[in-house]
CSV table of C-alpha atoms in Angstrom, one decimal:
chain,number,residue,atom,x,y,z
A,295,UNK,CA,9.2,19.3,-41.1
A,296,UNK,CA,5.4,19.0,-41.3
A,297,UNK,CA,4.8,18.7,-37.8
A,298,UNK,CA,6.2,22.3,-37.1
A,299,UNK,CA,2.7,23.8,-36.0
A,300,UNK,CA,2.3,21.0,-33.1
A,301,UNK,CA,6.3,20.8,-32.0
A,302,UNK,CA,7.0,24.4,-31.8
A,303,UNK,CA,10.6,25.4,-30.4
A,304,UNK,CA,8.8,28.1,-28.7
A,305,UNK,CA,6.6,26.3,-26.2
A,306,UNK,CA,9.6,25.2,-25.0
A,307,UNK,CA,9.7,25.4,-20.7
A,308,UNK,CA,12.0,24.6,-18.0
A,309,UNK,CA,10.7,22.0,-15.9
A,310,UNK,CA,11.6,21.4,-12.1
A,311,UNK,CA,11.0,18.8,-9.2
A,312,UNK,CA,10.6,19.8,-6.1
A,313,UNK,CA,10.8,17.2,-3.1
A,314,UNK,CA,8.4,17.4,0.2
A,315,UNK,CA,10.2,15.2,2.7
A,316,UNK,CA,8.2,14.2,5.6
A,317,UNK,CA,10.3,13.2,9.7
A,318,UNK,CA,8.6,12.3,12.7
A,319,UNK,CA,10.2,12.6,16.1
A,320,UNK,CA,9.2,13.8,20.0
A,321,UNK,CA,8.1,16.9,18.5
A,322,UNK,CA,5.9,15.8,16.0
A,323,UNK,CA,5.2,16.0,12.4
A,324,UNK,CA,8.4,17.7,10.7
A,325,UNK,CA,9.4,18.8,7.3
A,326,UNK,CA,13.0,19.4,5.7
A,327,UNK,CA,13.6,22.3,4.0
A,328,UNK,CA,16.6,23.7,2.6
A,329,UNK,CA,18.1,27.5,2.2
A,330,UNK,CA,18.2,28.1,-1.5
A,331,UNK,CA,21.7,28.4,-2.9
A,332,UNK,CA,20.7,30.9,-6.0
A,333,UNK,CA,19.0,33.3,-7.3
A,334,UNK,CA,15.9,35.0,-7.1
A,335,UNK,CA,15.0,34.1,-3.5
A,336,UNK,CA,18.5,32.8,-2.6
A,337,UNK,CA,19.3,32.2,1.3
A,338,UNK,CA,15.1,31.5,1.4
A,339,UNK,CA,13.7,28.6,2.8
A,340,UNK,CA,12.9,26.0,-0.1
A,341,UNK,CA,11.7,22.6,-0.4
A,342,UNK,CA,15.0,20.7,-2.6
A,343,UNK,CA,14.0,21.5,-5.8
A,344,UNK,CA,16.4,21.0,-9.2
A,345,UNK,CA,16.0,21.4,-13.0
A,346,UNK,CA,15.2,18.2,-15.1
A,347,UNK,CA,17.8,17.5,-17.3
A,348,UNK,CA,18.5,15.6,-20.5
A,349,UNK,CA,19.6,12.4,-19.5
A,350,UNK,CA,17.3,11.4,-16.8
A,351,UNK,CA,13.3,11.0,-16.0
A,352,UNK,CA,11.5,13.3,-13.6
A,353,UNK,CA,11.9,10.3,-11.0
A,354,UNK,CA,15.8,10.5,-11.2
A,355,UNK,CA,16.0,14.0,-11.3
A,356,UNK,CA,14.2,13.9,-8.0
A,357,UNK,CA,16.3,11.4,-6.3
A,358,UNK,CA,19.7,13.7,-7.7
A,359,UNK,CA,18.3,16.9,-6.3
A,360,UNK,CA,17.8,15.3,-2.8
A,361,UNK,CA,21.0,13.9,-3.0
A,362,UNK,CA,22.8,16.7,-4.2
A,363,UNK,CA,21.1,19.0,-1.6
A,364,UNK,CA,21.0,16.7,1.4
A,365,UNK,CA,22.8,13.7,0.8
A,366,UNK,CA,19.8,11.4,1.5
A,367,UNK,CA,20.0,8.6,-0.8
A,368,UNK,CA,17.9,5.2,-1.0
A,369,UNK,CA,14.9,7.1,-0.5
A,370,UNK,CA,11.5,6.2,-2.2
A,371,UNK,CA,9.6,8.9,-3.4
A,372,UNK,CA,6.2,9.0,-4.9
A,373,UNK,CA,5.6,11.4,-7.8
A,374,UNK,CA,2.4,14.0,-6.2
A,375,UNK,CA,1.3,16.5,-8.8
A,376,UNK,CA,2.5,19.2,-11.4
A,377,UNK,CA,2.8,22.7,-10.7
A,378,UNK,CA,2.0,24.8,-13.8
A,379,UNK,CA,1.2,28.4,-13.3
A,380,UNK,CA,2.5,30.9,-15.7
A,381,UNK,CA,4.2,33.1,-13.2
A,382,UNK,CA,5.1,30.7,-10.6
A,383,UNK,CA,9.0,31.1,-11.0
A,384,UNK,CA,9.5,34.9,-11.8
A,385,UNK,CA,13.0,33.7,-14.1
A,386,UNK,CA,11.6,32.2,-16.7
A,387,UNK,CA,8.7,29.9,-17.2
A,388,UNK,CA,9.0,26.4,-15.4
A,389,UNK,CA,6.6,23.4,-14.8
A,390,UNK,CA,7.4,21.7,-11.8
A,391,UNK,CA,6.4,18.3,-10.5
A,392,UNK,CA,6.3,17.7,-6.8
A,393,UNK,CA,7.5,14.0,-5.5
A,394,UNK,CA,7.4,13.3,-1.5
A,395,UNK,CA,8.9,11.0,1.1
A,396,UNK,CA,8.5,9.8,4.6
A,397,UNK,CA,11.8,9.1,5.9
A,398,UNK,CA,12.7,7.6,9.7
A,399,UNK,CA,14.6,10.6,11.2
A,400,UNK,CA,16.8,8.1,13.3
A,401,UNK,CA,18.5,6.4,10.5
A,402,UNK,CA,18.7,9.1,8.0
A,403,UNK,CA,19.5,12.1,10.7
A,404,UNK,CA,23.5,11.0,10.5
A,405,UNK,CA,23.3,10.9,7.0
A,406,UNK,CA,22.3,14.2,6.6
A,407,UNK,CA,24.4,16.3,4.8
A,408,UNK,CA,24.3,20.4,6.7
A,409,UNK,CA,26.2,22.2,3.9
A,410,UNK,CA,23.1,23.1,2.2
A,411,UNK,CA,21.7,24.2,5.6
A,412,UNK,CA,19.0,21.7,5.5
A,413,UNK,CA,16.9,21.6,8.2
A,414,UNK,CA,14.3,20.2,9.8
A,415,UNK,CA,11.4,22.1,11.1
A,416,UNK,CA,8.6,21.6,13.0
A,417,UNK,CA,5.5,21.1,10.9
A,418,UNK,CA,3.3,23.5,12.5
A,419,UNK,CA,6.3,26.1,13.3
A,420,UNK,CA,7.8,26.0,10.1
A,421,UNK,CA,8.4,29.4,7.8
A,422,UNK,CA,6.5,29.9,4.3
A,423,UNK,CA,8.7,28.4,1.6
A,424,UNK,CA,9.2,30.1,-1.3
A,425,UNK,CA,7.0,30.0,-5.1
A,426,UNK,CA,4.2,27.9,-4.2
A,427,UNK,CA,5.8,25.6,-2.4
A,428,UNK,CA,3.6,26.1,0.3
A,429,UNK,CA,0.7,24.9,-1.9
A,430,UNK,CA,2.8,21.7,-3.1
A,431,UNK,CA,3.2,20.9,1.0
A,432,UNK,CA,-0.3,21.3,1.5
A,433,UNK,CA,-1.6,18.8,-1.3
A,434,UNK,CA,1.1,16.2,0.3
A,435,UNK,CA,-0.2,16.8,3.7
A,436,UNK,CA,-3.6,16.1,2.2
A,437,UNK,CA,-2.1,13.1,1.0
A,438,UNK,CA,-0.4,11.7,4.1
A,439,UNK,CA,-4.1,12.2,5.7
A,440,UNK,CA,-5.4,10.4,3.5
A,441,UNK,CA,-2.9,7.7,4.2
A,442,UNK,CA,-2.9,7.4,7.2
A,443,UNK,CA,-6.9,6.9,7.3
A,444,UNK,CA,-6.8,4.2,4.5
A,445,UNK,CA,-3.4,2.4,5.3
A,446,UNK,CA,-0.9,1.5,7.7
A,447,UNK,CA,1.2,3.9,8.6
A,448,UNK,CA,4.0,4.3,11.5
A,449,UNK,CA,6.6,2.1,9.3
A,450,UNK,CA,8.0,4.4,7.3
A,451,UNK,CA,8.4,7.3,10.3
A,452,UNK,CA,8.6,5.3,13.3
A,453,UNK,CA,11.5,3.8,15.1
A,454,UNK,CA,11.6,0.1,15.6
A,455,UNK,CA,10.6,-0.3,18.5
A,456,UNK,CA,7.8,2.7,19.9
A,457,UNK,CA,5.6,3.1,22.2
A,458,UNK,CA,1.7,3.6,21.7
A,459,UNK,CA,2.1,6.9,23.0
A,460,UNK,CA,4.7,7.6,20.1
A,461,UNK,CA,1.8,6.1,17.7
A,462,UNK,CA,-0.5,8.2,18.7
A,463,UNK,CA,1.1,11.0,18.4
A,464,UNK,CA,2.2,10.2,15.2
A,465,UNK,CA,-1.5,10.1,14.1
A,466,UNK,CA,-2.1,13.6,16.1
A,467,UNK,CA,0.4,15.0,14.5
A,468,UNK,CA,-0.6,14.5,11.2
A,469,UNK,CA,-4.3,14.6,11.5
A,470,UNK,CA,-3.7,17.7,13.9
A,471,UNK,CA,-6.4,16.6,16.4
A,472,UNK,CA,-6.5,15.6,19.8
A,473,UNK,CA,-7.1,11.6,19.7
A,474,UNK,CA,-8.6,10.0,22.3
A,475,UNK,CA,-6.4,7.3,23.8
A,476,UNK,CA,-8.9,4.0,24.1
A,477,UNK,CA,-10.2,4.6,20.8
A,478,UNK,CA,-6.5,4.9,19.6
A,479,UNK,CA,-5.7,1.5,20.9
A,480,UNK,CA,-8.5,-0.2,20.5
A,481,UNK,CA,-9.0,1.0,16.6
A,482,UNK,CA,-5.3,0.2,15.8
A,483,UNK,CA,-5.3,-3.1,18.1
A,484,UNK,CA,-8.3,-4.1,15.6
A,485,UNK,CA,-5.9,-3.8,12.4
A,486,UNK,CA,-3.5,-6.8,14.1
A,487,UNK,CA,-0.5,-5.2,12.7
A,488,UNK,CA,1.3,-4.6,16.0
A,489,UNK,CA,3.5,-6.8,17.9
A,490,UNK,CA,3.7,-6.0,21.7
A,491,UNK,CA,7.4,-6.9,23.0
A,492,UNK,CA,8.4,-7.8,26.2
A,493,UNK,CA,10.6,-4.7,26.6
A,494,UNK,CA,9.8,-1.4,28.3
A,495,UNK,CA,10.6,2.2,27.3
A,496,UNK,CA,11.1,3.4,30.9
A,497,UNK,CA,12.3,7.5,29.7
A,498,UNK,CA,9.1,8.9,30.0
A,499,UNK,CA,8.0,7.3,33.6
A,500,UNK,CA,9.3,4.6,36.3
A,501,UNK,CA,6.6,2.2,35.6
A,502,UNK,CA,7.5,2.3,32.1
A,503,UNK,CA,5.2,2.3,28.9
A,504,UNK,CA,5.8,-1.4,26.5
A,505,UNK,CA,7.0,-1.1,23.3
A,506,UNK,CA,5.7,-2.1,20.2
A,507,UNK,CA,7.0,-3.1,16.9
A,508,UNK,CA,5.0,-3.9,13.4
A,509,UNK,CA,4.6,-7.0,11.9
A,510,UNK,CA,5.8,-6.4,8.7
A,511,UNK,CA,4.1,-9.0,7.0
A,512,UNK,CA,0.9,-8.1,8.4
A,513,UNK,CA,1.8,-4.0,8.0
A,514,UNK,CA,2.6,-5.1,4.2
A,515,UNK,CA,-0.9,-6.5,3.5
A,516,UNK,CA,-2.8,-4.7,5.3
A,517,UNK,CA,-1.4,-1.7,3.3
A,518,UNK,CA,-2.3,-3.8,-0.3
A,519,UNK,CA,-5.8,-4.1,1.5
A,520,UNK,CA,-6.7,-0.2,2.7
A,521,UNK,CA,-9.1,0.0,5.4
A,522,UNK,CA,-11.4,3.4,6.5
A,523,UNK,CA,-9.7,4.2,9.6
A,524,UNK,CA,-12.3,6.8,11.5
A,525,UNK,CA,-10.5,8.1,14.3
B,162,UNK,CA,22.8,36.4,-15.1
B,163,UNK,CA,24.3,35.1,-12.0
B,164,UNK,CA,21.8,31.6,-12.2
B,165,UNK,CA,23.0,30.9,-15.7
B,166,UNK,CA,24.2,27.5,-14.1
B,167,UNK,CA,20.4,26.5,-12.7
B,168,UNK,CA,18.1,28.1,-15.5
B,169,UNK,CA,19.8,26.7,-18.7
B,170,UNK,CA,18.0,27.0,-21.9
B,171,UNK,CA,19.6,23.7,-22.9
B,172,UNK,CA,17.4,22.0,-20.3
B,173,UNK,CA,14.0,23.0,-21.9
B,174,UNK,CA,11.5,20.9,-23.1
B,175,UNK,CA,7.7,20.4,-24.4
B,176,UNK,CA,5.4,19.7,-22.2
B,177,UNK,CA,2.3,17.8,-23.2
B,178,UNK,CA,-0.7,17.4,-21.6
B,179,UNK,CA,-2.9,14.0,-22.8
B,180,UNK,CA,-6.6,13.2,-21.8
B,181,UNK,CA,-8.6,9.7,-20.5
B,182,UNK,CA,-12.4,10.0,-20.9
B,183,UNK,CA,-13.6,6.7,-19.5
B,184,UNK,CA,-17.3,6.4,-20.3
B,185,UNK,CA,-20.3,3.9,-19.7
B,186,UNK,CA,-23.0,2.6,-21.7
B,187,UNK,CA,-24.6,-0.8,-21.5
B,188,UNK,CA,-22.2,-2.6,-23.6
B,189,UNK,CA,-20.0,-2.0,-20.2
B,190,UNK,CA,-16.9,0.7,-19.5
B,191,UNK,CA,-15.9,2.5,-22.7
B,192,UNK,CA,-13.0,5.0,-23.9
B,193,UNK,CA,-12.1,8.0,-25.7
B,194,UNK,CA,-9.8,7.8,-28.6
B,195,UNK,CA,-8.8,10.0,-31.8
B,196,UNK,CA,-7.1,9.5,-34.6
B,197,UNK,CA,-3.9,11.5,-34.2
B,198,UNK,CA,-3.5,13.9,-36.9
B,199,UNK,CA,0.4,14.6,-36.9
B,200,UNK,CA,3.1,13.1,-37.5
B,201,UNK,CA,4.6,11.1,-36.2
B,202,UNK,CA,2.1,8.0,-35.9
B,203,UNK,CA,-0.5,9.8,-37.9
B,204,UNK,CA,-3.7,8.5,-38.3
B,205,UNK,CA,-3.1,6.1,-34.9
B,206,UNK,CA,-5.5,5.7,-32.3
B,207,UNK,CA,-4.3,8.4,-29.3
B,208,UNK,CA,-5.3,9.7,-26.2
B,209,UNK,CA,-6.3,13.2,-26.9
B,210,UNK,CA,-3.5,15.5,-26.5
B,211,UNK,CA,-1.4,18.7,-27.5
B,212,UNK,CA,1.2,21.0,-26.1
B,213,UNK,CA,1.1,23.1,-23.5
B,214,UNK,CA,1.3,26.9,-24.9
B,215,UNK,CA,2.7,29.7,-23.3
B,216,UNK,CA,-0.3,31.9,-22.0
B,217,UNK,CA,-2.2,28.7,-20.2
B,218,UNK,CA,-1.5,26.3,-17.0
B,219,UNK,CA,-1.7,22.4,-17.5
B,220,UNK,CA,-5.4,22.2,-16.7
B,221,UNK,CA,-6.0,24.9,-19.3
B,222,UNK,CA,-4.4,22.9,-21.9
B,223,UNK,CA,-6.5,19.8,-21.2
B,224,UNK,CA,-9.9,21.8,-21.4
B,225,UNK,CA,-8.3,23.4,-24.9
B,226,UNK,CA,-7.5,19.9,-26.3
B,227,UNK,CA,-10.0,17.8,-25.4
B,228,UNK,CA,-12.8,20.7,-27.0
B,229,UNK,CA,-10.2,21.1,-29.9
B,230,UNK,CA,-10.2,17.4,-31.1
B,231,UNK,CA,-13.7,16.5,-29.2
B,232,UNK,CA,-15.9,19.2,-28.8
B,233,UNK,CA,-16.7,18.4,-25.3
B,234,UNK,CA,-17.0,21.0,-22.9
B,235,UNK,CA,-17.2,21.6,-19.6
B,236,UNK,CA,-15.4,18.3,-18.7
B,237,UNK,CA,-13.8,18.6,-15.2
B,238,UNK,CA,-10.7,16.5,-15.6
B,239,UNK,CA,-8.2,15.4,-12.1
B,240,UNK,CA,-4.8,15.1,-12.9
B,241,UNK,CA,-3.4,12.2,-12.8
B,242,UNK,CA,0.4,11.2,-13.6
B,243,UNK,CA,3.5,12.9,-15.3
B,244,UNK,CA,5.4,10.7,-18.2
B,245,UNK,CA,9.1,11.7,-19.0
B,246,UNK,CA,11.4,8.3,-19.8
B,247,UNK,CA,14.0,10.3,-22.6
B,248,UNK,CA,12.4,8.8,-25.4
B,249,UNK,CA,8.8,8.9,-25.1
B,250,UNK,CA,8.3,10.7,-27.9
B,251,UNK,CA,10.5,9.9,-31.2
B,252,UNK,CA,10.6,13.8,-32.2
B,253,UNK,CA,11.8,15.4,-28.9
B,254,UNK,CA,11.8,15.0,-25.5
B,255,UNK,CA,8.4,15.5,-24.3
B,256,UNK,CA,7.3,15.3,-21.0
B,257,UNK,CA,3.7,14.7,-20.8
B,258,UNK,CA,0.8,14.8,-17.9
B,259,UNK,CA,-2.2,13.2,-18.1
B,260,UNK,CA,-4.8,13.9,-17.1
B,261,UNK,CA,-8.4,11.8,-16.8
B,262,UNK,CA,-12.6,12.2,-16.5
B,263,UNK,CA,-15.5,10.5,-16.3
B,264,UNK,CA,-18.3,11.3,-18.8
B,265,UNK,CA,-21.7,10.2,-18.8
B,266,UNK,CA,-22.4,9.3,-22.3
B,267,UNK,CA,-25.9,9.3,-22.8
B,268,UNK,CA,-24.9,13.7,-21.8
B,269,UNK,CA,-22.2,13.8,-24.4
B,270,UNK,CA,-22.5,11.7,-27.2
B,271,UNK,CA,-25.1,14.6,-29.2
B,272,UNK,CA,-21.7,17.2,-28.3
B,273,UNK,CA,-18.8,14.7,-29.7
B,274,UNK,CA,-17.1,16.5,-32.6
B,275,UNK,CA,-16.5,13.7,-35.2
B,276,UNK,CA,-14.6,15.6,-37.9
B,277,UNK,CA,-11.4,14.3,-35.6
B,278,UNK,CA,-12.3,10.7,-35.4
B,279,UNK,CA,-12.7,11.0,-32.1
B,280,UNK,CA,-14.6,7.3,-31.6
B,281,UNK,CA,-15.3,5.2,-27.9
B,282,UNK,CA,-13.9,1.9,-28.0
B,283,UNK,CA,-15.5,-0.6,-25.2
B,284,UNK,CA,-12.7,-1.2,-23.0
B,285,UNK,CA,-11.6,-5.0,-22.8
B,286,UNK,CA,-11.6,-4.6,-26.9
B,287,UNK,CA,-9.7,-0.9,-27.5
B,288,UNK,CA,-6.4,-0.8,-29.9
B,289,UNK,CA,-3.4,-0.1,-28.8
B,290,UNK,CA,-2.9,3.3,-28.6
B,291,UNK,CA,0.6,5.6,-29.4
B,292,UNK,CA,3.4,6.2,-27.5
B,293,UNK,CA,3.1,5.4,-23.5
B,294,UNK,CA,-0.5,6.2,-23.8
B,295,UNK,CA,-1.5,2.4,-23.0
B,296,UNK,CA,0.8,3.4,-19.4
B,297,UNK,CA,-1.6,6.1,-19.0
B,298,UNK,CA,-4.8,4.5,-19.2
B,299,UNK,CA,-3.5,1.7,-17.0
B,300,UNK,CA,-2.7,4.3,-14.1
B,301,UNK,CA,-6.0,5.7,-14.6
B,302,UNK,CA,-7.7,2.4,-14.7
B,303,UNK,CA,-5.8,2.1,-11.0
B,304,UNK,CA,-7.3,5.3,-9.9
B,305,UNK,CA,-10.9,4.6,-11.2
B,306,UNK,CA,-10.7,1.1,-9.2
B,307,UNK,CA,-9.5,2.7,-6.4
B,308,UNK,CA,-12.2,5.1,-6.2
B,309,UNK,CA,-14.7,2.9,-7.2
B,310,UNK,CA,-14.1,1.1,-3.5
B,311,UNK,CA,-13.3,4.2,-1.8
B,312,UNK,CA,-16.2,6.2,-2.7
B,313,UNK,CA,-19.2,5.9,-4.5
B,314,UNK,CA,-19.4,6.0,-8.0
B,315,UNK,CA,-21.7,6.1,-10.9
B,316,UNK,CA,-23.1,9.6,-10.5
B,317,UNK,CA,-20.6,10.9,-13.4
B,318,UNK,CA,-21.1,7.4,-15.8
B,319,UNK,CA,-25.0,6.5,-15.5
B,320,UNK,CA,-27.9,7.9,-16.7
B,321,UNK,CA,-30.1,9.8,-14.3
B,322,UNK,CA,-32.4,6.9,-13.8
B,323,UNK,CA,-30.0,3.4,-13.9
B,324,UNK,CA,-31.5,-0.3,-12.8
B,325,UNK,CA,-29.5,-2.3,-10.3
B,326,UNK,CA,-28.6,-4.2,-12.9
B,327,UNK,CA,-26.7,-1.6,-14.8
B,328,UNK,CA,-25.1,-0.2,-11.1
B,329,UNK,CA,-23.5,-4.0,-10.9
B,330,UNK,CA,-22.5,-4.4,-14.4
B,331,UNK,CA,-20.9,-0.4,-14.3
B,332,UNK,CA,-18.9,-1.8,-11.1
B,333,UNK,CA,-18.0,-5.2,-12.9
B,334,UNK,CA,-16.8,-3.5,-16.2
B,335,UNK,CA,-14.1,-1.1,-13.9
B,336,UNK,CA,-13.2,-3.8,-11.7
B,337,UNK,CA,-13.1,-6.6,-14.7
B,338,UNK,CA,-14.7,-9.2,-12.2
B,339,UNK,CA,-18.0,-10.9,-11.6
B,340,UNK,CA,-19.9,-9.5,-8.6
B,341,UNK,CA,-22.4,-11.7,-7.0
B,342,UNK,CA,-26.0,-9.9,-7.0
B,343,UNK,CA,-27.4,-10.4,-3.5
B,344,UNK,CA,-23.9,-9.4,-2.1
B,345,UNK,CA,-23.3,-5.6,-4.4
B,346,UNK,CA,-27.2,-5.0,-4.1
B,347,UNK,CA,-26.8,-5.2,0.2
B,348,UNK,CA,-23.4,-4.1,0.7
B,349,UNK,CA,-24.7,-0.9,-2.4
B,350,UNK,CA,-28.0,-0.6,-0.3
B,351,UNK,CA,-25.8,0.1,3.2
B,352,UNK,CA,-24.5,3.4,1.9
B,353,UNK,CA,-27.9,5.0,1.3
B,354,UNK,CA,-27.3,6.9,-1.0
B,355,UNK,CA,-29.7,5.6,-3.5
B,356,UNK,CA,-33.2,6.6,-4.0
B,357,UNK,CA,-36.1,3.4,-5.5
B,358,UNK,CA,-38.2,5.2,-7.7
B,359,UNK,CA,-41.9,4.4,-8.2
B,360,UNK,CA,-40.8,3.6,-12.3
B,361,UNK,CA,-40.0,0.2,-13.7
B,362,UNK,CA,-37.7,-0.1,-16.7
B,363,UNK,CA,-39.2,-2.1,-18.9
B,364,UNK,CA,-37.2,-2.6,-21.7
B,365,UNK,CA,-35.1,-6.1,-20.9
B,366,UNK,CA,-37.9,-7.3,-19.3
B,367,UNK,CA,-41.9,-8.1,-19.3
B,368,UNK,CA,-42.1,-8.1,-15.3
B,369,UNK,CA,-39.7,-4.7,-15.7
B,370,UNK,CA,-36.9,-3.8,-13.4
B,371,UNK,CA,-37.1,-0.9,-10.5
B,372,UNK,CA,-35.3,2.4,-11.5
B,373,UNK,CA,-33.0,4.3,-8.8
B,374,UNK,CA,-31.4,7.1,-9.1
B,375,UNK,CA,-28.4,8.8,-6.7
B,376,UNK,CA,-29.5,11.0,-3.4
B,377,UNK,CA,-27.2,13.5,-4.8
B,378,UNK,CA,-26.7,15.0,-1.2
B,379,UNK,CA,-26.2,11.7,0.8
B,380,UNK,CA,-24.1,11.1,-2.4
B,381,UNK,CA,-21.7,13.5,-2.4
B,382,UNK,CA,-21.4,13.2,1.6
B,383,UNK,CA,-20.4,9.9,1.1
B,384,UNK,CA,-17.7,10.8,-1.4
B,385,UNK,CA,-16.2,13.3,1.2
B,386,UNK,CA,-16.2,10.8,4.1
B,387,UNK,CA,-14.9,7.5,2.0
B,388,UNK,CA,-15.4,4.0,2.7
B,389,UNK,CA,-14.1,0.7,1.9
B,390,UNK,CA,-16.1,-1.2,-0.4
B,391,UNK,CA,-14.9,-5.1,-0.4
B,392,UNK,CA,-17.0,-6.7,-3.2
């Protein structure tokens, strides 16, 4: 073959995807990890991560691994960035790309599948993954900032129907600042994406707090648009 | 080996790493192609690319290639996207990460290494190029948009000194729209971030156009903190 020097059997490498799952509830910002099932680091706290095989793309081996692991299907996840140190998987050399998701805990939390000891943690309370997973969470975090400052967000993590409490927090919990409550409102009342109901959440006091739900078709373009949210 | 079943040689693949140089000069938004010089598809316009070896990371390999075929240096690329439908490439499966840069021209074009063929092509009139390389350039085309209303841009494409004239036709050539002048020069001026310099260009015209050039503090500020730019 003439083109031996450029496709060299050597440089051959494993490669990997490794999926960053984002949940929102009362808590706060969580994340789902999973206890690794194998060797080195087995029984460790890992994001779902598989091997790429021959018959499908990077975005269907993501979707298999998450489904394998957790049984979460239909979920949509966006391909982040490619991990590429030499050393990063002690085995044997292995690229992996990270893809991430924000799923609504209250319709996928029946679905998920606790064989694989998946579990969801806390953002801010959860243990160091292993490899450099904990560098692939941090670059989606970075993301999800930046996402939530330039689009809609709340859809995706919400339940239907919320309180601006629960908004709020959602936006605390993933800036990790203190937001002050006006501003909140005023600043997200400005996007007209919300819908306020009739209905009342009445858990949290007697009085009651309304609850709120998204115009999709508002959400939708507003999210094509982008905005600088300063909060 | 106990993880026989997860690391299997059978799974490995080459990884490729290919490079977008988007550059500027006052025939309007330019790129960077070679003539490939393998087979398959030898002597076709390419990206710049090559395989990733065994002793460097992704970002490594993009510096090495893009010298290799270019002779450009010091080039900070962002990566961008990775490519792996089955049959990308005709010889074997190949996954392949892109990654893209800005380069300002006027710095470069003493440095380009022509013994490749490396050659710019102005944008609206470039061939097509091999492979899924036309799928790369689109998805960086998306990301140089995107930043070019999100933050400011021209820094890394104009020549120290610029005229408004050639800030607007930069920002129609990556947006592939006509910009009214009034409108880009007031919404531009609201950033401050430029500087009006005491010297006129006076080579498109007798009366002579104002120079500017980028307060690189402000300007960099301004890329940290965003904004959204509706032209």
């Amino acid at each position: 073959m003439t083109y031996l020097n450029h496709y060299n059997e050597e440089d051959k490498v494993l490669v990997a995807v490794d999926c960053i799952i984002f949940g929102f509830d009362e808590e706060g910002l969580k994340i789902l990890f999973v206890k690794r099932g194998f060797e080195p680091e087995k029984g460790k706290w890992s994001l779902m991560g598989g091997f790429l095989k021959r018959e499908e793309n990077l975005a269907e081996a993501a979707t298999r691994v998450l489904f394998s692991l957790t049984g979460l299907q239909d979920i949509y996840m966006e391909q982040l960035y490619s991990y590429s140190e030499i050393d990063r998987d002690p085995v044997t050399r292995t690229i992996s790309v990270s893809y991430f998701a924000l799923i609504n805990k209250n319709k996928y939390d029946l679905k998920l599948n606790i064989k694989n000891e998946a579990q969801w943690f806390k953002f801010s309370e959860a243990p160091l993954p292993i490899f450099d997973h904990q560098q692939m969470i941090e670059k989606a975090l970075i993301r999800l900032r930046r996402k939530a400052l330039s689009t809609p967000l709340g859809f995706e993590l919400l339940p239907e129907k919320f309180t601006m409490r629960q908004l709020k927090r959602l936006y605390e919990s993933i800036l990790n600042q203190k937001l002050d409550k006006r501003n909140f409102i005023n600043k997200f009342n400005s996007l007209d994406i919300l819908v306020k109901l009739e209905e009342k959440d009445k858990t949290s006091s007697k009085k009651g707090a309304f609850l709120y739900k998204f115009d999709e078709k508002k959400y939708q373009l507003k999210k094509e648009e982008g905005f600088n949210f300063k909060l």
